[in-house]
Short mmCIF file of C-alpha atoms in Angstrom, two decimals:
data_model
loop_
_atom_site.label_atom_id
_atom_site.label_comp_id
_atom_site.label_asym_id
_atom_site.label_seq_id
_atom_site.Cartn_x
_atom_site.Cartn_y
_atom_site.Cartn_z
CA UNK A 1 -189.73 88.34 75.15
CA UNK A 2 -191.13 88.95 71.71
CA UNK A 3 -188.03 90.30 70.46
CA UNK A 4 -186.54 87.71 71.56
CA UNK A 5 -188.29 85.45 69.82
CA UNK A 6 -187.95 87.11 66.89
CA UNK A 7 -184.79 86.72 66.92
CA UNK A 8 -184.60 83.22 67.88
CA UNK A 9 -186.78 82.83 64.56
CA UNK A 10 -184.45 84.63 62.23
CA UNK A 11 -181.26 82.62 63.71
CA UNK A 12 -182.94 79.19 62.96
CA UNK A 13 -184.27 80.17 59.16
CA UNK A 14 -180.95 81.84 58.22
CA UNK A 15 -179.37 78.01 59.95
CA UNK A 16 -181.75 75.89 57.68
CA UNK A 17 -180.61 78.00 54.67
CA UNK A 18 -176.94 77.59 55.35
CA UNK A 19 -177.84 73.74 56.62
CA UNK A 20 -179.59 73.31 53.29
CA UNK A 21 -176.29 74.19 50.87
CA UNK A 22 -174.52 71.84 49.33
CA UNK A 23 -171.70 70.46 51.14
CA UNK A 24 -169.19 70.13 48.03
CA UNK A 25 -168.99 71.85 44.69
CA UNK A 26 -167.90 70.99 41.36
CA UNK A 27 -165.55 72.96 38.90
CA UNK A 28 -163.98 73.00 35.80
CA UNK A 29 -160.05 73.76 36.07
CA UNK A 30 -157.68 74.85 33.07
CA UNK A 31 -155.44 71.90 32.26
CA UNK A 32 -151.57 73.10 32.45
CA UNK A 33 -151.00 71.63 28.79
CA UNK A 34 -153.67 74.06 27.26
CA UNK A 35 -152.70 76.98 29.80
CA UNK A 36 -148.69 76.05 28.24
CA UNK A 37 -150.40 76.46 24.90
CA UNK A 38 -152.12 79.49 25.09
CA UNK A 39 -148.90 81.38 26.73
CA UNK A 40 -146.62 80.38 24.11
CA UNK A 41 -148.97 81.19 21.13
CA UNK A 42 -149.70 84.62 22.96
CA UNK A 43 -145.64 85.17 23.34
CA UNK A 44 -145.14 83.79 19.21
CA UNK A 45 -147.71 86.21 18.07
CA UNK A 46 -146.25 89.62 19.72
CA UNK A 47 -142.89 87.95 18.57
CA UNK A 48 -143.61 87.91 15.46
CA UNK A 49 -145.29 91.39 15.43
CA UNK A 50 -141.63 92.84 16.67
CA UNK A 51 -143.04 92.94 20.48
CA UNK A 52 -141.07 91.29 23.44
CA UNK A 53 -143.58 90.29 26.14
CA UNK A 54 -144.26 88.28 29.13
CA UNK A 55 -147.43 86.20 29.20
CA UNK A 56 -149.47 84.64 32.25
CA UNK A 57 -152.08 82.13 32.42
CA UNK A 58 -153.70 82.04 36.08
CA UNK A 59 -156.19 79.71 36.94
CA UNK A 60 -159.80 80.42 38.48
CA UNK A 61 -158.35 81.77 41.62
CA UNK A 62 -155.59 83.68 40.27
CA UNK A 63 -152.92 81.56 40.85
CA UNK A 64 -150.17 81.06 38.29
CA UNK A 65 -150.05 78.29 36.16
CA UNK A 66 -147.50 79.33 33.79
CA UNK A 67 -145.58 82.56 32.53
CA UNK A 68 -143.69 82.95 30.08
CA UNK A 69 -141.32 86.10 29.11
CA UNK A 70 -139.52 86.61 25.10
CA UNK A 71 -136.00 86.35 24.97
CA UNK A 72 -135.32 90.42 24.91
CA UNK A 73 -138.37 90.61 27.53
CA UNK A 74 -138.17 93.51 30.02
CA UNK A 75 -137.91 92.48 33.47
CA UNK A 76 -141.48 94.02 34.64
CA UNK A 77 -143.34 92.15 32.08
CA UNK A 78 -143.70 89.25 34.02
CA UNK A 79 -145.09 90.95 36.61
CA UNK A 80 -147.59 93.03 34.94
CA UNK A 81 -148.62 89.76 32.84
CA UNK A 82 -149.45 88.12 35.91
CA UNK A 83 -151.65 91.00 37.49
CA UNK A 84 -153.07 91.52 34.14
CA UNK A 85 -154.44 87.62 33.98
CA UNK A 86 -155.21 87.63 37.77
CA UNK A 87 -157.44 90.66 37.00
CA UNK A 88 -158.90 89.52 34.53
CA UNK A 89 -159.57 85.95 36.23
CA UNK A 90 -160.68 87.36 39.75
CA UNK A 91 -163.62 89.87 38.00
CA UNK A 92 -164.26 87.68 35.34
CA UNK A 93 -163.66 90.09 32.59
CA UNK A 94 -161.13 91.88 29.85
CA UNK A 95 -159.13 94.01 31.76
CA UNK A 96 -159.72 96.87 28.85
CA UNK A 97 -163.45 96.75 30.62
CA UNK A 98 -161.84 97.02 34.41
CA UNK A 99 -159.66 100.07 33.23
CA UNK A 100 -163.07 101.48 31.73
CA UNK A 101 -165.04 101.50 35.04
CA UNK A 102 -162.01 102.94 37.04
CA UNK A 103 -162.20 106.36 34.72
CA UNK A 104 -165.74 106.67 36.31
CA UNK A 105 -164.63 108.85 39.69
CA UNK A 106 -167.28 106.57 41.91
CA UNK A 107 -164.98 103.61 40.76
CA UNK A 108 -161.67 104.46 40.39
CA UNK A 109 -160.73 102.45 43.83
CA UNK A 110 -160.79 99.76 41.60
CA UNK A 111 -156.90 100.66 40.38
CA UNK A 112 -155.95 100.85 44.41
CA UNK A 113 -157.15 97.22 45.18
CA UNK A 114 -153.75 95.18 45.93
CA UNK A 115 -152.64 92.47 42.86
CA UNK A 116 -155.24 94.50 40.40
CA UNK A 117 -153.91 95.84 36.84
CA UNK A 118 -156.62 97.68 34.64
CA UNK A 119 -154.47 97.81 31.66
CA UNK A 120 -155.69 95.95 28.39
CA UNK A 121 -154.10 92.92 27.53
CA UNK A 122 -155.55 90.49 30.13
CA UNK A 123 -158.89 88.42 29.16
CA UNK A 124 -160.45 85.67 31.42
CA UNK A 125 -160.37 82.25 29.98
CA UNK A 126 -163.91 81.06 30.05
CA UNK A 127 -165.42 77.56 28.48
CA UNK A 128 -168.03 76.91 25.99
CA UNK A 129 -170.35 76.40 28.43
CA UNK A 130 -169.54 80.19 29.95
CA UNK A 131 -167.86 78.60 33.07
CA UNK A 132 -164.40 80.59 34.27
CA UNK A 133 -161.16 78.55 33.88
CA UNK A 134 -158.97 81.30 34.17
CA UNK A 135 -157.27 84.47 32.62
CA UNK A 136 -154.32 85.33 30.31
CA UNK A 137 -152.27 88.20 30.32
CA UNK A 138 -149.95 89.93 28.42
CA UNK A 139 -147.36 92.91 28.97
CA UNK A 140 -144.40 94.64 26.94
CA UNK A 141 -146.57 94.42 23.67
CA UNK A 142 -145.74 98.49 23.42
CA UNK A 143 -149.72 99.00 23.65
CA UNK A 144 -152.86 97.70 24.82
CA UNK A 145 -154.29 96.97 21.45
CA UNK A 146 -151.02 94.65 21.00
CA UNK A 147 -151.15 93.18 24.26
CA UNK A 148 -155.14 92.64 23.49
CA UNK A 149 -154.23 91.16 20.25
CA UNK A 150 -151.67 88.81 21.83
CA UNK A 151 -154.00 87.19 24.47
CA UNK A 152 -156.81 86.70 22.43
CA UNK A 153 -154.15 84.70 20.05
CA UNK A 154 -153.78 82.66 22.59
CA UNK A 155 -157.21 82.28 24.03
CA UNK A 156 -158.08 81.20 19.91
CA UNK A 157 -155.42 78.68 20.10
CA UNK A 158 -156.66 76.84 22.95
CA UNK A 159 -160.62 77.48 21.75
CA UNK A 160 -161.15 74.11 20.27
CA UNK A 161 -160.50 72.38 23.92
CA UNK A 162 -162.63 74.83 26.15
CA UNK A 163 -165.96 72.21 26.62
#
Protein backbone atom coordinates (compact mmCIF):
# COMPACT_ATOMS: atom_id res chain seq x y z
CA UNK A 1 0.00 0.00 0.00
CA UNK A 2 2.83 2.39 0.68
CA UNK A 3 4.41 1.74 -2.50
CA UNK A 4 1.63 2.33 -3.92
CA UNK A 5 1.22 5.44 -2.78
CA UNK A 6 4.36 6.40 -3.60
CA UNK A 7 3.79 5.96 -6.70
CA UNK A 8 0.52 7.53 -6.97
CA UNK A 9 2.58 10.65 -5.59
CA UNK A 10 5.27 10.66 -8.20
CA UNK A 11 2.54 10.23 -11.16
CA UNK A 12 0.60 13.38 -9.96
CA UNK A 13 3.93 15.76 -9.40
CA UNK A 14 5.53 14.64 -12.70
CA UNK A 15 1.39 15.56 -14.18
CA UNK A 16 1.49 19.10 -12.52
CA UNK A 17 4.95 19.66 -14.11
CA UNK A 18 3.91 18.65 -17.57
CA UNK A 19 0.25 20.45 -16.72
CA UNK A 20 2.27 23.51 -15.77
CA UNK A 21 4.24 23.98 -19.44
CA UNK A 22 3.34 26.25 -21.68
CA UNK A 23 0.89 25.25 -24.15
CA UNK A 24 2.48 27.17 -27.28
CA UNK A 25 5.95 28.42 -28.05
CA UNK A 26 7.40 31.16 -29.90
CA UNK A 27 10.30 31.14 -32.55
CA UNK A 28 12.24 33.02 -34.74
CA UNK A 29 12.31 31.49 -38.44
CA UNK A 30 14.90 32.43 -41.31
CA UNK A 31 13.04 34.48 -43.90
CA UNK A 32 13.50 32.72 -47.52
CA UNK A 33 14.75 36.21 -48.98
CA UNK A 34 17.80 36.30 -46.51
CA UNK A 35 18.25 32.33 -46.68
CA UNK A 36 18.24 33.21 -50.99
CA UNK A 37 20.88 35.73 -50.01
CA UNK A 38 23.17 33.97 -48.04
CA UNK A 39 23.25 30.85 -50.68
CA UNK A 40 24.03 32.91 -53.53
CA UNK A 41 26.79 35.04 -51.82
CA UNK A 42 28.22 31.62 -50.44
CA UNK A 43 28.04 30.12 -54.27
CA UNK A 44 29.69 33.90 -55.75
CA UNK A 45 32.46 33.68 -53.29
CA UNK A 46 33.81 29.94 -54.09
CA UNK A 47 33.04 31.15 -57.74
CA UNK A 48 35.11 33.58 -57.71
CA UNK A 49 37.88 31.68 -55.79
CA UNK A 50 37.85 29.04 -58.97
CA UNK A 51 35.54 26.52 -56.77
CA UNK A 52 32.19 25.04 -58.20
CA UNK A 53 29.88 24.29 -55.25
CA UNK A 54 26.46 23.59 -54.12
CA UNK A 55 25.12 25.59 -51.19
CA UNK A 56 22.12 24.84 -48.67
CA UNK A 57 20.33 26.92 -46.30
CA UNK A 58 18.00 24.68 -43.95
CA UNK A 59 15.89 26.13 -41.53
CA UNK A 60 15.71 25.32 -37.63
CA UNK A 61 14.53 21.85 -38.26
CA UNK A 62 16.63 20.98 -41.08
CA UNK A 63 14.43 21.38 -43.72
CA UNK A 64 15.52 22.97 -46.99
CA UNK A 65 14.83 26.31 -47.78
CA UNK A 66 16.96 26.80 -50.69
CA UNK A 67 20.05 25.17 -52.57
CA UNK A 68 21.79 26.28 -54.91
CA UNK A 69 24.60 24.40 -57.16
CA UNK A 70 27.47 26.59 -59.73
CA UNK A 71 27.07 26.10 -63.20
CA UNK A 72 30.11 23.32 -63.55
CA UNK A 73 28.78 21.96 -60.00
CA UNK A 74 29.30 18.20 -59.43
CA UNK A 75 26.24 16.33 -59.03
CA UNK A 76 26.92 15.24 -55.17
CA UNK A 77 27.36 18.72 -54.07
CA UNK A 78 23.93 19.30 -53.53
CA UNK A 79 23.62 16.60 -51.49
CA UNK A 80 26.48 16.98 -49.24
CA UNK A 81 25.49 20.87 -48.95
CA UNK A 82 22.31 19.91 -47.62
CA UNK A 83 23.62 17.34 -44.91
CA UNK A 84 26.32 19.72 -44.20
CA UNK A 85 23.62 22.69 -43.22
CA UNK A 86 21.20 20.11 -41.66
CA UNK A 87 24.16 19.16 -39.40
CA UNK A 88 25.04 22.01 -38.61
CA UNK A 89 21.31 23.26 -37.88
CA UNK A 90 20.15 20.03 -35.93
CA UNK A 91 23.41 20.28 -33.25
CA UNK A 92 23.57 23.78 -33.37
CA UNK A 93 27.13 24.05 -34.34
CA UNK A 94 30.07 24.32 -37.24
CA UNK A 95 30.25 21.11 -38.61
CA UNK A 96 34.35 21.46 -38.43
CA UNK A 97 33.40 21.06 -34.43
CA UNK A 98 30.99 17.80 -35.16
CA UNK A 99 33.87 16.18 -37.29
CA UNK A 100 36.19 17.06 -34.18
CA UNK A 101 34.19 15.09 -31.55
CA UNK A 102 33.71 12.04 -33.95
CA UNK A 103 37.81 11.51 -33.99
CA UNK A 104 37.29 10.92 -30.17
CA UNK A 105 36.62 6.81 -30.36
CA UNK A 106 33.66 7.27 -27.48
CA UNK A 107 32.01 9.55 -30.21
CA UNK A 108 32.62 8.55 -33.44
CA UNK A 109 28.78 7.18 -33.79
CA UNK A 110 28.23 10.58 -34.42
CA UNK A 111 29.39 10.03 -38.40
CA UNK A 112 26.81 6.78 -38.45
CA UNK A 113 23.68 8.87 -37.41
CA UNK A 114 21.38 8.94 -40.72
CA UNK A 115 21.28 12.71 -42.67
CA UNK A 116 24.63 13.71 -40.51
CA UNK A 117 27.86 15.11 -42.45
CA UNK A 118 30.90 16.07 -40.14
CA UNK A 119 32.78 17.69 -42.86
CA UNK A 120 33.63 21.53 -42.52
CA UNK A 121 31.80 23.81 -44.50
CA UNK A 122 28.39 23.83 -42.73
CA UNK A 123 27.75 26.61 -39.86
CA UNK A 124 24.32 27.12 -38.08
CA UNK A 125 22.70 30.39 -38.74
CA UNK A 126 22.06 31.87 -35.38
CA UNK A 127 20.58 35.63 -34.53
CA UNK A 128 21.94 38.41 -32.57
CA UNK A 129 20.15 37.48 -29.84
CA UNK A 130 21.92 33.72 -29.99
CA UNK A 131 18.55 32.15 -31.09
CA UNK A 132 18.97 29.24 -34.04
CA UNK A 133 17.43 30.17 -37.44
CA UNK A 134 19.12 27.68 -39.28
CA UNK A 135 22.38 26.36 -41.02
CA UNK A 136 24.29 26.83 -44.31
CA UNK A 137 26.28 24.50 -46.07
CA UNK A 138 28.63 24.24 -48.59
CA UNK A 139 30.29 21.33 -50.76
CA UNK A 140 32.68 21.02 -53.93
CA UNK A 141 34.84 24.00 -52.53
CA UNK A 142 37.99 21.33 -53.07
CA UNK A 143 38.55 21.68 -49.10
CA UNK A 144 37.06 22.36 -45.90
CA UNK A 145 38.84 25.59 -45.29
CA UNK A 146 37.14 26.73 -48.76
CA UNK A 147 33.90 25.37 -48.06
CA UNK A 148 34.33 27.14 -44.37
CA UNK A 149 35.26 30.25 -46.08
CA UNK A 150 32.26 30.11 -48.42
CA UNK A 151 29.50 29.76 -45.73
CA UNK A 152 30.71 32.16 -43.46
CA UNK A 153 30.55 34.63 -46.72
CA UNK A 154 27.32 34.05 -46.71
CA UNK A 155 26.37 33.99 -43.09
CA UNK A 156 28.34 37.87 -43.21
CA UNK A 157 26.11 38.81 -45.97
CA UNK A 158 22.96 38.22 -44.30
CA UNK A 159 24.55 39.52 -40.65
CA UNK A 160 23.04 42.92 -40.72
CA UNK A 161 19.29 41.28 -40.72
CA UNK A 162 19.84 38.51 -37.97
CA UNK A 163 17.84 40.60 -34.84
Amino acid sequence: MHRLLLLLGALLLSWSAVAGSAATHRLSVLDMQLAMKAALRAVLVCNEAGHQVGVSVVDRFGLEQVTLRSNMGGAHVTDAARRKAWTAATFNLPTSEIDALAQDAAREDLRTLSGVLALAGGLPIVSQSGELLGGIGVAGGEGSDNEAKCAEAGLDAIAEQLK
